Amino acid sequence: VRIALDAMGTDHAPRSEVAGALGALREFGPEVEIILVGDRSVIEREIERHDDVPAGRLRIHHASERVLPGESPAAAVRRKPDSSISVGLRLQQQGDADAFISAGSTGAVMAASLFILRPLPGVDRPTVATFLPTGAQPVLLVDAGTNVDCKPRHLLQFAHLGHIYVQDALGVDRPRVGLLNIGEEPEKGDERAVETFRLLSGDPGLNFVGNVEGRAIVEGVCDVLVADGFVGNVLLKFYESVAQFIVALLQRELTRFDLAMDMTGVLRALDYSEYGGAPLLGVNGVSIICHGGSTPKAIQNAVRVAAQAVQSGMVQDMASELAQTVSRVGGNGA
Amino acid sequence: VRIALDAMGTDHAPRSEVAGALGALREFGPEVEIILVGDRSVIEREIERHDDVPAGRLRIHHASERVLPGESPAAAVRRKPDSSISVGLRLQQQGDADAFISAGSTGAVMAASLFILRPLPGVDRPTVATFLPTGAQPVLLVDAGTNVDCKPRHLLQFAHLGHIYVQDALGVDRPRVGLLNIGEEPEKGDERAVETFRLLSGDPGLNFVGNVEGRAIVEGVCDVLVADGFVGNVLLKFYESVAQFIVALLQRELTRFDLAMDMTGVLRALDYSEYGGAPLLGVNGVSIICHGGSTPKAIQNAVRVAAQAVQSGMVQDMASELAQTVSRVGGNGA
């Protein structure tokens, strides 16, 4: 598996990228190779700081430009054809890499992935999904903020993309798909939810378990949670902050009782960067999006996510499942 | 303050209601009187179990019917004119009570409140708001699940109703109003959010502080958080369950370290039943909605909420603020 890794993406690029890449090369066998994409001299200087570089498995591919924070994604793609993002994606599109990872501007990675890799037939809107930790298996939230104002048919497509991703990434057989809603009955929710329920429940290709309320998410009642990106994003950001808030409250209590406690174990269970980056689902290739603040460990985990997606044949599985869905309910006509 | 309390609402009616009423009468001075509404003989039998009944401040008003769980709210209002809900609300409408409290079917209480008390001029959709605990002052979430498919002008009305409620209930001067969104910039979010931002930011009657992301809620960056009821409901239910989930995780850790700890203090900070029932905002009267599982303490807190609403002149304040808003941006034309 040859992974093109944007070396210019994180807030402390290329430090996290290089350290994460080296960690991944140690973790995986010779089946994984990494191509660092970006300013060759900067990357070389960073690599020199390490003395455990495995020969032949870490390469550099030069890219002369870099997308800066705050740049318009569309403009960045158009005006910087030699950015580390566009160059890395073209490596995959030309068959010189099997996957791409970037912690750069999410908008630019999405725009460039769409432009260079192209959407899969039957996908109107590619989507970024994120795992939410629960008491049981993690739940894949799709969409987690990429697409707002979604139509029911978009949510149906998200369900299929999430279904394949969870199946291939976590090895879950026939993942349970739930629809985020404000009540369990089919007629509950807004107009979009009611119509989406109809589409999901009538789809023989999905293991649809019905509506899932906010309170049931952490109980692990489904493997894939379908939502419009507006609600998904609010939920995701809220989850992160609530976890921190409650742990802080508890620590205050502990101090009162003169107790000290290492909360690391608990926070780890809630740290969704554990799952590495999030793949852009619905494009014709593997494109993994990471946080700008990614640590070396997060980058290393993103490499694992990318390798798994390639080895499981995720993109091919999505293409064939979506082709069947399109033939049943219609799609973007592509 | 004369409060009509539906005695037939909770899952263990009238036990919680009677105990809660007696608790409230002990808490408050002679300025508070409670009228228990429901089956007289059942209520009398329950009162006999107590020996601390203050003379003259607890009365019973008989109602021969009761709305049952699962009944259609509209049908319950139409077919049971002598239900404890309708009778209690009519006491207020006729001037024989100043407020109404019920832990019965939320839908029926809402339908009957609309039918008997009527909406305030300028209000298209009355709304139920709920306080979310934060690290600082609690935040009023409006709407918390009553209205889905809201238009921007409905959200503007919610902002005004929430603004007055927080001002009158918590004594906050010029409460900060935020719009729940997926980014801070005015152009972020779905179509509804963008248009609502425009309405809120252009309203001189509101102290609008801009968009609030999911992660900022627990930081207490606003006093009133405006949201469509779909997102609000998901958020609210998620919050409750996440709090329990994280505390359970922590307790597991504590057990590993052979520590036992009383989590009551922490859970109390997160227990929004502390705030008692939630008022139906936007009707011409005080109607407080409680959970069906309300404990005596929750009922007692609801009495406090009701008394505060009456004493602060909340309904009059809302009427005059909404009249000004209607004259600026239009409303339901009433």
XYZ file of C-alpha atoms in Angstrom:
668
model
C 0.000 0.000 0.000
C 1.518 3.287 -1.145
C 0.220 6.253 0.849
C 0.736 9.841 -0.264
C 0.884 11.976 2.879
C 0.594 15.767 2.650
C 3.584 16.881 4.725
C 2.489 20.530 4.823
C -0.928 20.170 6.463
C -0.748 20.307 10.264
C -0.254 23.438 12.331
C 3.311 22.256 12.991
C 4.064 20.851 9.558
C 6.081 18.904 8.672
C 6.994 17.862 12.239
C 3.830 15.843 13.070
C 3.677 14.361 9.590
C 7.243 13.078 9.588
C 7.038 11.670 13.119
C 3.628 10.108 12.367
C 4.903 8.568 9.135
C 7.892 7.040 10.906
C 5.618 5.689 13.628
C 3.389 4.102 10.994
C 6.334 2.529 9.181
C 7.464 0.977 12.467
C 3.909 -0.241 13.188
C 3.301 -1.787 9.793
C 5.345 -4.286 7.856
C 6.978 -3.721 4.491
C 3.538 -3.732 2.853
C 3.180 -0.015 3.695
C 5.162 2.710 1.932
C 4.735 6.420 2.534
C 5.311 9.266 0.086
C 5.684 12.605 1.880
C 4.363 15.358 -0.391
C 5.554 18.942 0.018
C 8.615 21.157 0.119
C 11.498 18.695 -0.332
C 14.152 20.678 1.526
C 11.930 21.341 4.534
C 10.923 17.704 4.732
C 14.490 16.449 4.351
C 15.638 18.696 7.166
C 12.892 17.327 9.401
C 13.711 13.720 8.555
C 17.348 14.315 9.516
C 16.204 14.865 13.099
C 15.300 11.167 13.248
C 17.723 8.249 13.170
C 15.271 5.399 12.622
C 14.258 5.972 8.997
C 13.556 2.640 7.282
C 15.357 2.488 3.953
C 13.215 2.514 0.820
C 9.829 2.829 2.523
C 9.777 6.608 3.007
C 10.020 8.767 -0.080
C 9.564 12.470 -0.771
C 7.590 13.869 -3.684
C 8.214 17.576 -4.136
C 5.339 20.054 -4.321
C 6.269 23.718 -4.669
C 3.053 25.250 -3.306
C 1.103 25.082 -0.089
C -2.538 25.944 0.652
C -2.622 28.448 3.483
C -5.215 28.568 6.284
C -8.098 30.863 5.360
C -7.649 30.539 1.611
C -10.836 29.891 -0.326
C -10.868 26.142 -1.109
C -12.058 26.611 -4.686
C -9.475 29.320 -5.366
C -6.715 27.261 -3.747
C -7.448 24.321 -6.022
C -7.646 26.503 -9.121
C -4.683 28.786 -8.481
C -2.256 26.359 -6.859
C -2.068 23.286 -9.109
C 1.286 22.416 -7.503
C 0.034 22.521 -3.901
C 0.914 19.517 -1.730
C -2.799 18.652 -1.683
C -3.329 18.624 -5.446
C 0.006 16.931 -6.132
C -0.695 14.197 -3.569
C -4.139 13.498 -4.977
C -2.828 13.392 -8.541
C -0.317 10.729 -7.489
C -3.291 8.568 -6.592
C -5.308 9.487 -9.648
C -2.354 8.547 -11.890
C -1.888 5.219 -10.132
C 1.345 6.138 -8.330
C -0.271 5.989 -4.873
C -3.228 4.088 -3.402
C -4.404 6.640 -0.852
C -3.989 10.257 0.207
C -3.871 11.802 3.692
C -3.905 15.496 4.607
C -4.310 17.600 7.746
C -4.497 20.757 5.652
C -7.561 22.906 4.981
C -10.542 20.547 5.038
C -12.338 22.569 2.405
C -9.362 22.493 0.064
C -8.829 18.736 0.520
C -12.510 18.143 -0.253
C -12.569 20.444 -3.255
C -9.368 18.976 -4.686
C -10.529 15.393 -4.013
C -13.764 16.055 -5.885
C -11.951 17.747 -8.734
C -9.141 15.216 -9.103
C -10.589 11.893 -7.890
C -14.211 12.655 -8.968
C -17.370 11.504 -7.159
C -18.503 7.894 -7.512
C -21.499 7.389 -9.792
C -24.665 7.705 -7.701
C -23.133 10.143 -5.219
C -24.397 13.717 -5.282
C -22.402 14.872 -2.289
C -19.349 13.135 -0.889
C -19.321 13.219 2.891
C -16.986 13.100 5.862
C -17.945 10.628 8.545
C -16.621 10.496 12.086
C -16.671 7.805 14.735
C -18.316 8.702 18.025
C -17.157 6.654 21.003
C -19.923 4.895 22.921
C -20.139 2.425 25.757
C -20.059 -0.319 23.129
C -18.721 -0.243 19.563
C -18.086 3.260 18.144
C -20.858 4.730 16.010
C -20.132 6.227 12.603
C -21.791 9.634 12.324
C -22.481 10.479 8.682
C -22.586 13.381 7.837
C -20.479 15.063 10.509
C -20.552 18.573 9.086
C -19.655 18.468 5.424
C -23.094 18.910 3.908
C -25.968 21.010 5.160
C -29.418 21.423 3.601
C -29.344 17.746 2.638
C -32.252 16.183 0.797
C -33.569 12.757 1.821
C -31.853 11.137 -1.183
C -28.517 12.537 0.001
C -29.090 10.986 3.407
C -29.873 7.674 1.704
C -26.542 7.893 -0.096
C -24.792 8.674 3.206
C -26.394 5.555 4.696
C -24.908 3.396 1.941
C -21.482 5.019 2.155
C -21.442 4.642 5.946
C -22.685 1.067 5.738
C -19.794 0.023 3.481
C -17.249 2.006 5.469
C -18.163 0.423 8.789
C -18.314 -2.995 7.192
C -14.882 -2.637 5.614
C -13.143 -0.581 8.317
C -14.458 -2.290 11.451
C -15.332 -5.650 9.953
C -18.935 -5.368 11.130
C -21.260 -7.666 9.232
C -24.484 -6.003 8.074
C -23.978 -2.807 10.142
C -27.105 -1.455 11.811
C -28.098 1.856 10.234
C -30.076 4.356 12.330
C -31.583 7.731 11.468
C -30.986 10.522 13.987
C -34.425 11.819 14.951
C -36.431 13.275 17.819
C -38.649 10.240 18.357
C -38.735 6.562 17.463
C -41.934 6.376 15.439
C -41.732 6.676 11.620
C -43.823 9.851 11.574
C -41.611 11.702 14.073
C -39.332 14.601 13.180
C -39.194 17.221 10.490
C -40.289 16.710 6.886
C -36.838 15.582 5.843
C -36.678 12.963 8.595
C -40.073 11.504 7.737
C -39.205 11.139 4.047
C -35.726 9.792 4.815
C -37.237 7.180 7.115
C -39.389 6.050 4.194
C -36.392 5.741 1.860
C -34.183 3.948 4.397
C -36.839 1.516 5.560
C -37.701 0.624 1.972
C -34.115 -0.138 0.968
C -33.365 -3.885 0.930
C -29.617 -3.207 0.776
C -29.557 -1.655 4.260
C -29.979 -3.132 7.725
C -32.116 -0.187 8.876
C -32.975 -0.259 12.587
C -35.160 2.852 12.606
C -35.019 6.242 14.257
C -32.416 6.862 16.944
C -32.961 9.584 19.550
C -30.199 11.719 21.017
C -30.237 9.759 24.244
C -29.729 6.383 22.530
C -26.530 7.279 20.682
C -24.116 6.428 23.479
C -25.953 3.165 24.114
C -24.604 1.821 20.854
C -27.976 0.958 19.314
C -26.620 1.399 15.789
C -23.316 1.237 13.924
C -24.069 3.979 11.411
C -25.954 7.111 12.425
C -27.354 9.087 9.486
C -27.844 12.846 9.943
C -27.763 16.099 8.050
C -24.379 17.752 8.487
C -25.853 20.634 10.476
C -27.106 18.397 13.279
C -24.132 16.073 12.925
C -21.656 18.886 13.367
C -23.434 20.372 16.360
C -23.563 16.938 17.971
C -19.921 16.141 17.313
C -18.562 19.422 18.634
C -20.894 19.292 21.595
C -19.742 15.773 22.456
C -16.083 16.771 22.582
C -16.722 19.751 24.792
C -19.180 18.014 27.121
C -16.716 15.233 27.775
C -14.096 17.762 28.785
C -16.598 19.727 30.842
C -17.797 16.744 32.826
C -14.313 15.465 33.473
C -13.385 18.930 34.743
C -16.427 18.940 37.036
C -15.445 15.557 38.394
C -11.881 16.590 38.933
C -13.113 19.524 40.993
C -15.117 17.081 43.122
C -12.132 14.804 43.511
C -9.999 17.694 44.674
C -12.586 18.514 47.290
C -12.206 15.003 48.642
C -8.457 15.368 48.438
C -8.191 12.696 45.802
C -6.064 12.814 42.733
C -6.841 10.601 39.797
C -5.396 9.979 36.411
C -8.199 10.629 33.939
C -6.140 9.545 30.966
C -7.898 6.234 30.586
C -11.308 7.824 30.541
C -10.376 10.590 28.171
C -8.805 8.106 25.819
C -12.104 6.303 25.474
C -13.607 9.616 24.415
C -10.788 10.782 22.208
C -11.997 10.261 18.692
C -8.604 11.191 17.262
C -7.833 7.630 18.365
C -9.625 6.606 15.195
C -7.258 8.715 13.097
C -8.480 10.795 10.231
C -11.848 10.616 8.594
C -12.163 9.450 5.001
C -14.022 11.514 2.437
C -16.663 8.982 1.446
C -18.109 8.919 -2.048
C -15.123 9.908 -4.144
C -13.373 7.510 -6.497
C -10.332 7.014 -4.292
C -9.117 7.105 -0.697
C -8.775 10.614 0.725
C -8.318 10.891 4.483
C -8.917 14.220 6.212
C -7.168 14.940 9.533
C -7.432 17.798 12.033
C -5.009 20.670 11.605
C -3.889 20.030 15.164
C -3.069 16.371 14.523
C -0.333 14.872 16.658
C 2.142 12.327 15.303
C -0.063 9.648 16.846
C -3.137 10.937 15.008
C -1.197 10.928 11.728
C -0.036 7.395 12.445
C -3.638 6.349 13.047
C -4.694 8.032 9.816
C -2.167 5.867 7.987
C -3.832 2.837 9.543
C -7.250 4.091 8.397
C -5.919 4.654 4.869
C -4.221 1.260 4.666
C -7.355 -0.480 5.882
C -9.521 1.320 3.331
C -7.198 0.257 0.522
C -6.794 -3.331 1.684
C -10.511 -3.859 2.225
C -11.377 -2.594 -1.248
C -13.672 0.051 0.253
C -13.937 2.208 -2.861
C -14.793 -0.711 -5.132
C -17.396 -1.933 -2.615
C -18.993 1.509 -2.483
C -19.052 1.791 -6.263
C -20.854 -1.511 -6.670
C -23.346 -0.882 -3.828
C -24.170 2.579 -5.138
C -24.649 1.299 -8.658
C -27.360 -0.996 -7.295
C -28.989 1.835 -5.325
C -29.001 4.132 -8.327
C -30.709 1.486 -10.420
C -33.460 1.305 -7.741
C -34.119 4.873 -6.631
C -32.140 7.112 -8.974
C -29.213 9.333 -8.123
C -27.172 11.975 -9.843
C -27.619 10.203 -13.153
C -23.880 9.819 -13.622
C -49.921 33.646 43.654
C -52.556 30.997 43.045
C -51.181 27.982 41.204
C -53.416 25.364 39.618
C -51.519 22.057 39.722
C -52.704 19.108 37.648
C -52.740 16.317 40.261
C -53.239 13.549 37.688
C -50.159 14.075 35.505
C -47.123 12.134 36.755
C -46.588 8.413 36.345
C -47.374 8.044 40.059
C -50.151 10.611 40.284
C -51.258 12.056 42.593
C -48.429 10.991 44.938
C -45.635 13.202 43.494
C -47.998 16.118 42.985
C -49.312 16.145 46.553
C -45.874 15.723 48.107
C -44.415 18.368 45.777
C -47.233 20.797 46.550
C -46.720 20.372 50.284
C -42.981 20.887 49.858
C -43.632 24.090 47.933
C -46.051 25.393 50.555
C -43.397 24.810 53.203
C -40.759 26.533 51.046
C -42.842 29.585 50.227
C -44.641 31.960 52.490
C -48.385 32.601 52.550
C -48.096 34.377 49.198
C -48.336 30.993 47.441
C -51.560 28.969 47.285
C -51.964 25.709 45.398
C -55.113 24.322 43.809
C -54.814 20.603 43.122
C -56.904 19.755 40.057
C -58.204 16.222 39.491
C -60.222 13.426 41.034
C -61.235 14.830 44.431
C -61.555 11.544 46.304
C -58.207 10.236 45.063
C -56.474 13.488 45.970
C -58.092 13.647 49.398
C -56.980 10.114 50.166
C -53.408 11.020 49.213
C -53.429 14.203 51.294
C -54.520 12.174 54.334
C -51.195 10.369 54.226
C -49.533 13.650 55.229
C -49.840 15.422 58.573
C -48.290 18.767 57.679
C -50.997 20.275 55.489
C -51.101 24.072 55.914
C -54.662 25.212 56.458
C -56.242 27.284 53.709
C -53.323 27.247 51.283
C -54.020 23.873 49.652
C -57.345 23.436 47.885
C -58.806 20.817 45.581
C -60.712 21.586 42.405
C -62.497 18.520 41.063
C -62.037 17.370 37.470
C -63.834 14.217 36.435
C -61.661 13.245 33.488
C -58.006 12.454 32.914
C -55.934 12.456 29.721
C -54.306 9.058 29.360
C -50.806 8.422 28.020
C -50.875 7.750 24.284
C -54.097 9.675 23.657
C -53.992 12.045 20.699
C -53.506 15.538 22.171
C -56.057 17.175 19.882
C -58.650 14.483 20.556
C -57.999 14.631 24.303
C -58.655 18.366 24.349
C -61.798 18.051 22.215
C -63.347 14.970 23.812
C -62.418 15.536 27.452
C -63.463 19.093 28.351
C -63.443 18.076 32.020
C -59.901 16.695 32.056
C -57.623 17.927 34.837
C -55.565 19.707 32.169
C -58.432 21.642 30.589
C -60.070 22.404 33.926
C -56.809 23.691 35.408
C -56.126 25.927 32.432
C -59.664 27.303 32.476
C -59.193 28.291 36.122
C -56.387 30.552 34.922
C -58.246 31.796 31.872
C -61.210 32.776 34.090
C -58.960 34.579 36.574
C -59.290 32.020 39.369
C -55.626 31.015 39.152
C -52.426 32.776 38.034
C -50.529 29.801 36.666
C -50.921 26.183 35.640
C -48.557 23.218 36.088
C -48.885 19.734 34.636
C -46.723 16.630 34.298
C -49.317 15.012 32.023
C -49.052 14.435 28.282
C -46.889 17.258 26.924
C -48.831 17.315 23.675
C -52.158 17.621 25.475
C -50.907 20.377 27.786
C -49.626 22.300 24.778
C -52.779 21.805 22.738
C -55.032 22.770 25.641
C -52.856 25.784 26.535
C -53.069 27.055 22.968
C -56.796 26.453 22.816
C -57.676 27.910 26.218
C -54.993 30.537 26.921
C -54.408 31.454 23.213
C -51.079 32.498 21.695
C -49.754 36.005 22.317
C -50.075 38.363 19.352
C -46.930 38.073 17.226
C -46.311 34.424 18.127
C -46.827 31.840 15.388
C -45.617 28.895 17.425
C -45.402 28.799 21.203
C -42.304 26.939 22.350
C -40.910 24.969 25.260
C -37.497 26.070 26.416
C -35.137 24.147 28.680
C -32.113 25.171 30.706
C -28.876 23.362 29.936
C -26.350 23.350 32.771
C -22.932 24.739 31.890
C -19.751 25.538 33.730
C -21.157 29.033 34.281
C -24.777 30.242 34.241
C -27.278 27.792 32.720
C -28.177 28.369 29.076
C -31.790 28.488 27.924
C -32.232 26.281 24.869
C -35.169 27.466 22.797
C -36.680 25.474 21.093
C -35.954 22.216 22.874
C -38.137 19.959 20.744
C -41.583 21.487 20.413
C -41.348 22.847 16.881
C -39.547 21.356 13.918
C -39.329 22.751 10.382
C -39.095 26.259 11.853
C -38.765 29.270 9.598
C -36.293 32.072 10.415
C -39.116 34.308 11.668
C -40.142 31.593 14.155
C -36.577 31.465 15.446
C -36.643 35.250 15.815
C -39.787 34.923 17.935
C -38.100 32.217 20.029
C -35.192 34.600 20.611
C -37.532 37.237 22.007
C -39.459 34.774 24.159
C -36.234 33.307 25.524
C -34.761 36.749 26.094
C -37.686 37.809 28.285
C -37.828 34.486 30.080
C -34.163 34.530 31.089
C -34.409 38.177 32.052
C -37.454 37.586 34.251
C -36.643 34.096 35.566
C -32.917 34.447 36.234
C -32.754 38.202 36.621
C -30.166 38.498 33.857
C -29.965 41.990 32.414
C -29.889 42.085 28.605
C -29.340 38.326 28.192
C -26.874 37.355 25.480
C -28.690 35.602 22.629
C -26.758 33.125 20.459
C -27.739 31.160 17.369
C -26.755 27.492 17.342
C -24.718 26.979 14.187
C -21.809 25.032 12.725
C -19.435 27.961 12.461
C -19.048 31.467 13.831
C -19.150 33.516 10.641
C -22.504 34.985 9.500
C -22.487 32.981 6.269
C -22.018 29.611 8.020
C -24.687 26.937 8.286
C -27.749 25.961 6.352
C -30.073 28.389 4.556
C -32.233 28.787 7.629
C -29.262 29.660 9.843
C -27.939 32.273 7.428
C -31.309 34.027 7.170
C -31.919 33.764 10.923
C -28.522 35.331 11.606
C -29.593 38.261 9.440
C -32.866 38.714 11.359
C -31.280 38.385 14.803
C -28.339 40.667 14.088
C -30.652 43.334 12.697
C -32.962 43.365 15.722
C -32.246 46.286 18.063
C -34.333 44.671 20.813
C -31.927 41.761 21.217
C -28.428 41.499 22.612
C -27.327 39.145 19.834
C -23.812 37.721 20.282
C -23.671 35.762 17.026
C -23.365 32.126 16.070
C -22.552 29.582 18.761
C -20.923 26.275 17.858
C -21.642 22.983 19.589
C -18.371 23.145 21.471
C -19.041 26.593 22.944
C -22.360 25.744 24.604
C -20.925 24.451 27.876
C -18.564 27.411 28.046
C -21.538 29.652 28.789
C -20.944 32.094 25.926
C -24.644 32.970 25.770
C -27.707 32.986 28.017
C -30.249 32.088 25.340
C -29.432 29.563 22.625
C -31.790 29.704 19.646
C -32.291 26.511 17.626
C -34.853 24.659 15.595
C -36.583 22.068 17.763
C -35.076 19.181 15.811
C -31.501 20.107 16.657
C -32.517 21.322 20.115
C -34.154 18.048 21.000
C -31.268 15.939 19.746
C -28.866 18.094 21.740
C -30.894 17.987 24.927
C -31.409 14.227 24.939
C -27.812 13.646 23.963
C -26.605 15.831 26.835
C -28.535 13.866 29.437
C -27.272 10.540 28.193
C -23.675 11.636 27.677
C -23.483 12.915 31.222
C -24.647 9.556 32.537
C -22.345 7.715 30.183
C -19.250 9.633 31.208
C -20.001 9.360 34.899
C -20.422 5.602 34.439
C -17.073 5.432 32.647
C -15.448 7.343 35.494
C -17.011 5.154 38.120
C -15.564 2.134 36.371
C -12.129 3.768 36.556
C -12.601 4.585 40.232
C -13.507 1.002 40.988
C -10.305 -0.123 39.299
C -8.397 2.064 41.702
C -10.461 0.694 44.558
C -12.020 4.068 45.225
C -15.608 4.773 45.933
C -16.992 8.230 45.426
C -20.309 9.908 45.786
C -21.179 11.338 42.395
C -24.307 13.023 43.645
C -22.782 16.477 43.647
C -21.654 16.185 40.068
C -24.861 14.696 38.802
C -26.839 17.417 40.504
C -24.987 20.042 38.525
C -26.131 18.244 35.397
C -29.648 17.437 36.479
C -31.818 19.864 34.636
C -34.893 18.776 36.600
C -33.287 21.004 39.217
C -34.741 23.859 37.233
C -38.227 22.403 37.589
C -40.661 22.336 34.724
C -40.366 24.250 31.518
C -42.849 27.014 30.706
C -44.696 27.023 27.409
C -43.506 30.370 26.088
C -45.700 32.485 23.849
C -49.156 31.772 25.227
C -51.223 34.349 27.067
C -50.682 32.840 30.499
C -48.317 30.719 32.557
C -48.338 27.035 31.657
C -45.519 24.899 33.056
C -44.800 21.509 31.549
C -43.091 18.836 33.677
C -41.748 15.372 32.892
C -44.122 12.464 33.456
C -41.497 10.991 35.771
C -41.337 14.109 37.948
C -40.404 13.552 41.575
C -41.936 15.602 44.399
C -38.798 17.740 44.282
C -39.271 18.420 40.574
C -42.892 19.418 41.184
C -41.810 21.682 44.006
C -39.281 23.318 41.680
C -41.962 23.738 39.032
C -44.025 25.673 41.582
C -41.037 27.948 42.081
C -40.764 28.440 38.307
C -44.470 29.235 38.068
C -44.443 31.656 40.991
C -41.428 33.454 39.565
C -43.059 33.790 36.158
C -46.166 35.305 37.722
C -44.322 37.628 40.072
C -41.959 38.917 37.397
C -44.809 39.720 35.027
C -43.270 37.493 32.354
C -46.351 37.226 30.165
C -46.952 40.985 30.107
C -43.284 41.581 29.294
C -43.456 39.133 26.418
C -46.632 40.667 25.074
C -45.157 44.150 24.986
C -41.809 43.031 23.510
C -43.528 41.001 20.807
C -45.844 43.858 19.920
C -42.750 45.944 19.162
C -41.193 43.147 17.101
C -44.359 42.634 15.095
C -44.497 46.318 14.269
C -40.931 46.046 12.914
C -40.722 42.747 11.038
C -44.275 41.396 10.922
C -45.600 38.251 12.578
C -48.776 36.268 12.512
C -50.774 39.439 11.953
C -52.819 38.898 15.110
